[in-house]
Amino acid sequence: QKEVEQNSGPLSVPEGAIASLNCTYSDRGSQSFFWYRQYSGKSPELIMFIYSNGDKEDGRFTAQLNKASQYVSLLIRDSQPSDSATYLCARGSSNDYKLSFGAGTTVTVRA
Amino acid sequence: EAGVTQSPTHLIKTRGQQATLRCSPISGHTSVYWYQQALGLGLQFLLWYDEGEERNRGNFPPRFSGRQFPNYSSELNVNALELEDSALYLCASSFGANSPLHFGNGTRLTVT
């Protein structure tokens, strides 16, 4: 079982719509969760991090964490063509000293 | 604030040679991580250094090694290069476990 699994892509959404990205993780001891955006040929950049159950909003982005279901998601509201990228989910724990990444979901926003 | 810096940007080596990649973390960050991203693949965890010590390593052979210096900068060494080592090598830094990682621009290693 992979440590972090993301919903398979690619995901295509029209401009202005909501893009929904999902991620599940296997280690119940996971304590921290991150979403990164990676444009083609570039390095990942941090979008959001969440540590507690519930929702966390930052501008057009909302992260949702449900530790009981071992599930974290990212919503992108009012999607823009500039949001077209690969989104990486990651989990961390002070137990294993590493940040594990999912394979990523590629999002394309159609103008 | 300067971000994570990596050098060189590109590196071309021949199979069997050794490669050395360098990374300077964000000021104040004590943890440095190395990841490998082969073309079209996800980020594979290589190494984690914190306060000069290797805290964890991923599922890579021993010819992948590194170290962290007293100023928290880090070096990744890859010995006996193989063609499949061709990838983007990303360095990231953070304040420690459970803190967000901030990535450098990476070193593109090509092994011919």
mmCIF file of C-alpha atoms in Angstrom:
data_model
loop_
_atom_site.group_PDB
_atom_site.id
_atom_site.type_symbol
_atom_site.label_atom_id
_atom_site.label_comp_id
_atom_site.label_asym_id
_atom_site.label_seq_id
_atom_site.Cartn_x
_atom_site.Cartn_y
_atom_site.Cartn_z
ATOM 1 C CA GLN A 1 0.000 0.000 0.000
ATOM 2 C CA LYS A 2 1.392 3.377 -0.990
ATOM 3 C CA GLU A 3 1.943 5.846 1.823
ATOM 4 C CA VAL A 4 0.112 8.623 -0.028
ATOM 5 C CA GLU A 5 -2.362 8.107 -2.845
ATOM 6 C CA GLN A 6 -3.965 10.815 -4.942
ATOM 7 C CA ASN A 7 -6.958 10.630 -7.232
ATOM 8 C CA SER A 8 -5.878 9.726 -10.704
ATOM 9 C CA GLY A 9 -5.831 12.463 -13.280
ATOM 10 C CA PRO A 10 -5.644 14.307 -15.374
ATOM 11 C CA LEU A 11 -8.407 16.596 -14.155
ATOM 12 C CA SER A 12 -9.857 19.073 -16.620
ATOM 13 C CA VAL A 13 -12.130 21.866 -15.400
ATOM 14 C CA PRO A 14 -13.561 24.953 -17.108
ATOM 15 C CA GLU A 15 -12.370 28.380 -16.051
ATOM 16 C CA GLY A 16 -14.286 29.617 -13.032
ATOM 17 C CA ALA A 17 -15.243 26.151 -11.822
ATOM 18 C CA ILE A 18 -14.172 24.337 -8.651
ATOM 19 C CA ALA A 19 -11.360 21.806 -8.920
ATOM 20 C CA SER A 20 -11.444 19.085 -6.266
ATOM 21 C CA LEU A 21 -8.334 17.077 -5.452
ATOM 22 C CA ASN A 22 -8.282 14.128 -3.083
ATOM 23 C CA CYS A 23 -5.561 12.359 -1.154
ATOM 24 C CA THR A 24 -5.515 9.408 1.235
ATOM 25 C CA TYR A 25 -2.682 8.247 3.458
ATOM 26 C CA SER A 26 -1.918 4.970 5.183
ATOM 27 C CA ASP A 27 -0.045 5.983 8.348
ATOM 28 C CA ARG A 28 -2.455 6.885 11.150
ATOM 29 C CA GLY A 29 0.451 8.548 12.948
ATOM 30 C CA SER A 30 0.683 11.231 10.273
ATOM 31 C CA GLN A 31 0.588 14.661 11.838
ATOM 32 C CA SER A 32 1.095 17.202 9.097
ATOM 33 C CA PHE A 33 -0.304 17.524 5.607
ATOM 34 C CA PHE A 34 0.767 19.687 2.728
ATOM 35 C CA TRP A 35 -0.330 20.629 -0.758
ATOM 36 C CA TYR A 36 2.240 21.682 -3.323
ATOM 37 C CA ARG A 37 1.853 22.957 -6.868
ATOM 38 C CA GLN A 38 4.411 22.051 -9.509
ATOM 39 C CA TYR A 39 4.494 23.645 -12.919
ATOM 40 C CA SER A 40 6.143 21.656 -15.681
ATOM 41 C CA GLY A 41 9.922 21.872 -15.417
ATOM 42 C CA LYS A 42 9.777 23.743 -12.123
ATOM 43 C CA SER A 43 10.188 22.794 -8.484
ATOM 44 C CA PRO A 44 7.218 22.293 -6.139
ATOM 45 C CA GLU A 45 5.885 25.339 -4.343
ATOM 46 C CA LEU A 46 3.916 25.207 -1.122
ATOM 47 C CA ILE A 47 0.235 26.115 -1.395
ATOM 48 C CA MET A 48 -1.146 25.129 1.983
ATOM 49 C CA PHE A 49 -0.509 23.073 5.071
ATOM 50 C CA ILE A 50 -2.976 21.715 7.605
ATOM 51 C CA TYR A 51 -2.476 19.982 10.928
ATOM 52 C CA SER A 52 -5.962 19.794 12.494
ATOM 53 C CA ASN A 53 -9.212 18.203 11.417
ATOM 54 C CA GLY A 54 -11.538 20.507 9.551
ATOM 55 C CA ASP A 55 -11.192 23.133 6.887
ATOM 56 C CA LYS A 56 -8.503 25.719 6.298
ATOM 57 C CA GLU A 57 -9.016 28.455 3.760
ATOM 58 C CA ASP A 58 -6.455 30.662 2.028
ATOM 59 C CA GLY A 59 -7.764 32.800 -0.771
ATOM 60 C CA ARG A 60 -9.209 30.555 -3.468
ATOM 61 C CA PHE A 61 -7.790 27.426 -1.842
ATOM 62 C CA THR A 62 -9.410 25.310 0.874
ATOM 63 C CA ALA A 63 -7.753 22.309 2.468
ATOM 64 C CA GLN A 64 -9.882 19.752 4.300
ATOM 65 C CA LEU A 65 -8.515 17.148 6.717
ATOM 66 C CA ASN A 66 -10.282 14.139 8.177
ATOM 67 C CA LYS A 67 -7.853 12.103 10.252
ATOM 68 C CA ALA A 68 -10.420 9.430 11.124
ATOM 69 C CA SER A 69 -10.871 8.695 7.422
ATOM 70 C CA GLN A 70 -7.183 9.347 6.661
ATOM 71 C CA TYR A 71 -8.219 11.764 3.985
ATOM 72 C CA VAL A 72 -7.108 15.235 2.941
ATOM 73 C CA SER A 73 -8.439 17.271 0.058
ATOM 74 C CA LEU A 74 -7.828 20.535 -1.746
ATOM 75 C CA LEU A 75 -10.490 22.671 -3.369
ATOM 76 C CA ILE A 76 -9.584 25.355 -5.870
ATOM 77 C CA ARG A 77 -12.424 27.813 -6.331
ATOM 78 C CA ASP A 78 -12.821 30.070 -9.373
ATOM 79 C CA SER A 79 -10.169 28.073 -11.233
ATOM 80 C CA GLN A 80 -7.920 30.082 -13.522
ATOM 81 C CA PRO A 81 -5.758 28.933 -16.456
ATOM 82 C CA SER A 82 -2.731 29.791 -14.295
ATOM 83 C CA ASP A 83 -3.853 27.039 -11.902
ATOM 84 C CA SER A 84 -2.990 24.453 -14.558
ATOM 85 C CA ALA A 85 -0.239 22.409 -12.923
ATOM 86 C CA THR A 86 0.448 19.173 -11.076
ATOM 87 C CA TYR A 87 -0.705 19.191 -7.461
ATOM 88 C CA LEU A 88 1.195 17.114 -4.944
ATOM 89 C CA CYS A 89 -0.133 15.928 -1.619
ATOM 90 C CA ALA A 90 2.355 15.173 1.172
ATOM 91 C CA ARG A 91 2.226 13.897 4.737
ATOM 92 C CA GLY A 92 4.710 14.141 7.522
ATOM 93 C CA SER A 93 5.310 12.684 10.956
ATOM 94 C CA SER A 94 7.917 13.206 13.625
ATOM 95 C CA ASN A 95 7.992 9.406 13.927
ATOM 96 C CA ASP A 96 9.649 8.657 10.615
ATOM 97 C CA TYR A 97 11.542 11.841 9.748
ATOM 98 C CA LYS A 98 10.390 12.145 6.178
ATOM 99 C CA LEU A 99 7.800 13.870 4.096
ATOM 100 C CA SER A 100 6.089 11.397 1.771
ATOM 101 C CA PHE A 101 4.556 12.650 -1.457
ATOM 102 C CA GLY A 102 1.795 11.312 -3.625
ATOM 103 C CA ALA A 103 2.323 10.864 -7.357
ATOM 104 C CA GLY A 104 0.426 14.069 -8.087
ATOM 105 C CA THR A 105 -2.719 15.029 -9.966
ATOM 106 C CA THR A 106 -2.413 17.104 -13.122
ATOM 107 C CA VAL A 107 -5.037 19.815 -13.420
ATOM 108 C CA THR A 108 -5.874 21.617 -16.654
ATOM 109 C CA VAL A 109 -8.129 24.667 -16.520
ATOM 110 C CA ARG A 110 -9.858 25.280 -19.867
ATOM 111 C CA ALA A 111 -10.323 28.928 -20.830
ATOM 112 C CA GLU B 1 14.731 36.468 2.346
ATOM 113 C CA ALA B 2 16.817 34.249 0.086
ATOM 114 C CA GLY B 3 15.261 30.933 -0.791
ATOM 115 C CA VAL B 4 16.865 27.518 -1.019
ATOM 116 C CA THR B 5 19.725 27.608 -3.502
ATOM 117 C CA GLN B 6 21.080 24.639 -5.380
ATOM 118 C CA SER B 7 24.124 24.253 -7.575
ATOM 119 C CA PRO B 8 24.831 23.441 -10.267
ATOM 120 C CA THR B 9 21.633 23.929 -12.241
ATOM 121 C CA HIS B 10 22.615 21.277 -14.752
ATOM 122 C CA LEU B 11 25.186 18.508 -14.519
ATOM 123 C CA ILE B 12 26.207 16.087 -17.243
ATOM 124 C CA LYS B 13 28.217 13.044 -16.259
ATOM 125 C CA THR B 14 29.299 9.769 -17.780
ATOM 126 C CA ARG B 15 28.232 6.406 -16.409
ATOM 127 C CA GLY B 16 30.564 5.321 -13.620
ATOM 128 C CA GLN B 17 31.569 8.843 -12.617
ATOM 129 C CA GLN B 18 30.695 10.640 -9.394
ATOM 130 C CA ALA B 19 28.386 13.624 -9.025
ATOM 131 C CA THR B 20 28.288 16.196 -6.232
ATOM 132 C CA LEU B 21 25.250 18.397 -5.763
ATOM 133 C CA ARG B 22 25.086 21.293 -3.311
ATOM 134 C CA CYS B 23 22.327 23.004 -1.387
ATOM 135 C CA SER B 24 22.050 26.052 0.862
ATOM 136 C CA PRO B 25 18.935 26.189 3.031
ATOM 137 C CA ILE B 26 16.838 29.180 3.948
ATOM 138 C CA SER B 27 18.414 31.118 6.783
ATOM 139 C CA GLY B 28 17.201 29.718 10.114
ATOM 140 C CA HIS B 29 16.247 26.319 8.724
ATOM 141 C CA THR B 30 18.158 23.424 10.259
ATOM 142 C CA SER B 31 16.666 20.552 8.246
ATOM 143 C CA VAL B 32 17.672 19.723 4.704
ATOM 144 C CA TYR B 33 15.974 17.110 2.532
ATOM 145 C CA TRP B 34 16.928 15.587 -0.780
ATOM 146 C CA TYR B 35 14.451 14.153 -3.270
ATOM 147 C CA GLN B 36 14.822 12.545 -6.675
ATOM 148 C CA GLN B 37 12.256 13.205 -9.375
ATOM 149 C CA ALA B 38 12.765 11.131 -12.477
ATOM 150 C CA LEU B 39 10.991 12.273 -15.654
ATOM 151 C CA GLY B 40 7.258 11.803 -15.320
ATOM 152 C CA LEU B 41 7.553 10.301 -11.854
ATOM 153 C CA GLY B 42 6.808 11.526 -8.355
ATOM 154 C CA LEU B 43 9.176 12.764 -5.684
ATOM 155 C CA GLN B 44 11.189 9.959 -4.154
ATOM 156 C CA PHE B 45 12.648 10.662 -0.708
ATOM 157 C CA LEU B 46 16.423 10.307 -0.576
ATOM 158 C CA LEU B 47 17.832 11.796 2.621
ATOM 159 C CA TRP B 48 16.940 13.997 5.593
ATOM 160 C CA TYR B 49 19.564 15.895 7.584
ATOM 161 C CA ASP B 50 18.887 17.830 10.737
ATOM 162 C CA GLU B 51 21.405 19.609 12.929
ATOM 163 C CA GLY B 52 24.248 17.930 11.067
ATOM 164 C CA GLU B 53 22.944 14.391 11.522
ATOM 165 C CA GLU B 54 21.388 12.026 8.988
ATOM 166 C CA ARG B 55 17.916 11.345 10.414
ATOM 167 C CA ASN B 56 16.518 9.126 7.707
ATOM 168 C CA ARG B 57 17.229 7.830 4.243
ATOM 169 C CA GLY B 58 14.942 6.499 1.570
ATOM 170 C CA ASN B 59 15.119 3.241 -0.337
ATOM 171 C CA PHE B 60 18.213 4.080 -2.364
ATOM 172 C CA PRO B 61 21.524 2.200 -2.642
ATOM 173 C CA PRO B 62 24.513 3.259 -0.510
ATOM 174 C CA ARG B 63 26.165 4.957 -3.470
ATOM 175 C CA PHE B 64 23.774 7.805 -2.723
ATOM 176 C CA SER B 65 25.203 9.645 0.253
ATOM 177 C CA GLY B 66 25.495 13.095 1.657
ATOM 178 C CA ARG B 67 26.293 15.275 4.567
ATOM 179 C CA GLN B 68 25.253 18.462 6.289
ATOM 180 C CA PHE B 69 27.788 21.066 7.286
ATOM 181 C CA PRO B 70 27.862 23.201 10.458
ATOM 182 C CA ASN B 71 26.274 26.086 8.531
ATOM 183 C CA TYR B 72 23.403 23.689 7.623
ATOM 184 C CA SER B 73 24.275 23.595 3.933
ATOM 185 C CA SER B 74 24.316 20.144 2.437
ATOM 186 C CA GLU B 75 25.932 18.067 -0.226
ATOM 187 C CA LEU B 76 24.574 15.026 -2.068
ATOM 188 C CA ASN B 77 27.077 12.624 -3.590
ATOM 189 C CA VAL B 78 26.192 9.966 -6.111
ATOM 190 C CA ASN B 79 28.934 7.459 -6.848
ATOM 191 C CA ALA B 80 29.254 5.007 -9.724
ATOM 192 C CA LEU B 81 26.605 6.825 -11.741
ATOM 193 C CA GLU B 82 24.108 4.754 -13.701
ATOM 194 C CA LEU B 83 21.921 5.848 -16.591
ATOM 195 C CA GLU B 84 18.790 5.585 -14.420
ATOM 196 C CA ASP B 85 20.223 8.190 -12.031
ATOM 197 C CA SER B 86 19.295 10.818 -14.612
ATOM 198 C CA ALA B 87 16.688 12.955 -12.866
ATOM 199 C CA LEU B 88 15.910 16.266 -11.238
ATOM 200 C CA TYR B 89 17.384 16.350 -7.751
ATOM 201 C CA LEU B 90 15.522 18.630 -5.419
ATOM 202 C CA CYS B 91 16.739 19.999 -2.140
ATOM 203 C CA ALA B 92 14.349 21.434 0.415
ATOM 204 C CA SER B 93 14.724 22.972 3.840
ATOM 205 C CA SER B 94 12.492 23.466 6.858
ATOM 206 C CA PHE B 95 12.525 24.197 10.573
ATOM 207 C CA GLY B 96 12.216 20.471 11.258
ATOM 208 C CA ALA B 97 9.752 17.609 11.437
ATOM 209 C CA ASN B 98 6.171 18.529 10.508
ATOM 210 C CA SER B 99 7.194 21.948 9.186
ATOM 211 C CA PRO B 100 6.544 22.893 5.552
ATOM 212 C CA LEU B 101 9.331 22.170 3.095
ATOM 213 C CA HIS B 102 10.610 24.902 0.831
ATOM 214 C CA PHE B 103 12.237 23.661 -2.345
ATOM 215 C CA GLY B 104 15.155 24.919 -4.374
ATOM 216 C CA ASN B 105 15.066 25.029 -8.167
ATOM 217 C CA GLY B 106 16.785 21.669 -8.431
ATOM 218 C CA THR B 107 19.794 20.208 -10.201
ATOM 219 C CA ARG B 108 19.132 18.404 -13.454
ATOM 220 C CA LEU B 109 21.555 15.455 -13.595
ATOM 221 C CA THR B 110 22.054 13.737 -16.921
ATOM 222 C CA VAL B 111 24.086 10.538 -17.086
ATOM 223 C CA THR B 112 25.263 9.468 -20.532
#
